[in-house]
Amino acid sequence: MGEPRFDEHAAVFVISVAAELAGMHPQTLRQYDRLGLVSPGRTAGRGRRYSARDIAQLREVQRLSQQEGVNLAGIKRILKLENQVDALRSRLSELEAELVERARLVRAPSMPARRLFSAGREGEIVSVPLGRRGFADPSTSLVVWRPRP
């Protein structure tokens, strides 16, 4: 069996450890939490607990601020957009997996997928629905014929 994977979303680091790992002062982490830049998990006693992902995000906030000169409002907007992109990518993966599964269920396991292709007017390859011929103008069509054995 493989090694257990570390959950990057698990909120395990207290603020002092998170601050040290991010290279910041704990007060900076508190300020970022108040501004909504990086919102750590909370314990039952309301103590902050940071995940590895939170620490990576803290480092990104610091990089954007110090190296790129982005103000905190701009950083907040960037992080929000990045989170939206991540959510959209995740949803896209789910939908792609669903399409693959539906296609698998529709097609009989013993029946191979069949597709018909034709040459288009400009020489491009065009997918043609099964049961239909390529183009209506036979003078521009290319037909491949194979005799049956």
PDB file of C-alpha atoms in Angstrom, residues 32 60-78:
ATOM      1  CA  TYR A  32      -5.262  39.143   6.680  1.00  0.00           C
ATOM      2  CA  GLU A  60       1.263  34.269  -2.389  1.00  0.00           C
ATOM      3  CA  VAL A  61      -0.271  37.328  -0.689  1.00  0.00           C
ATOM      4  CA  GLN A  62       3.191  38.339   0.486  1.00  0.00           C
ATOM      5  CA  ARG A  63       4.671  37.830  -2.993  1.00  0.00           C
ATOM      6  CA  LEU A  64       1.936  39.836  -4.715  1.00  0.00           C
ATOM      7  CA  SER A  65       2.282  42.632  -2.185  1.00  0.00           C
ATOM      8  CA  GLN A  66       6.063  42.865  -1.961  1.00  0.00           C
ATOM      9  CA  GLN A  67       7.286  41.769  -5.394  1.00  0.00           C
ATOM     10  CA  GLU A  68       4.375  42.814  -7.632  1.00  0.00           C
ATOM     11  CA  GLY A  69       3.282  45.912  -5.708  1.00  0.00           C
ATOM     12  CA  VAL A  70      -0.398  44.893  -5.619  1.00  0.00           C
ATOM     13  CA  ASN A  71      -2.456  46.490  -2.844  1.00  0.00           C
ATOM     14  CA  LEU A  72      -4.479  44.329  -0.450  1.00  0.00           C
ATOM     15  CA  ALA A  73      -7.810  45.066  -2.182  1.00  0.00           C
ATOM     16  CA  GLY A  74      -6.281  43.951  -5.483  1.00  0.00           C
ATOM     17  CA  ILE A  75      -4.865  40.820  -3.854  1.00  0.00           C
ATOM     18  CA  LYS A  76      -8.289  39.991  -2.410  1.00  0.00           C
ATOM     19  CA  ARG A  77      -9.825  40.254  -5.901  1.00  0.00           C
ATOM     20  CA  ILE A  78      -7.059  38.114  -7.440  1.00  0.00           C
TER      21      ILE A  78
END
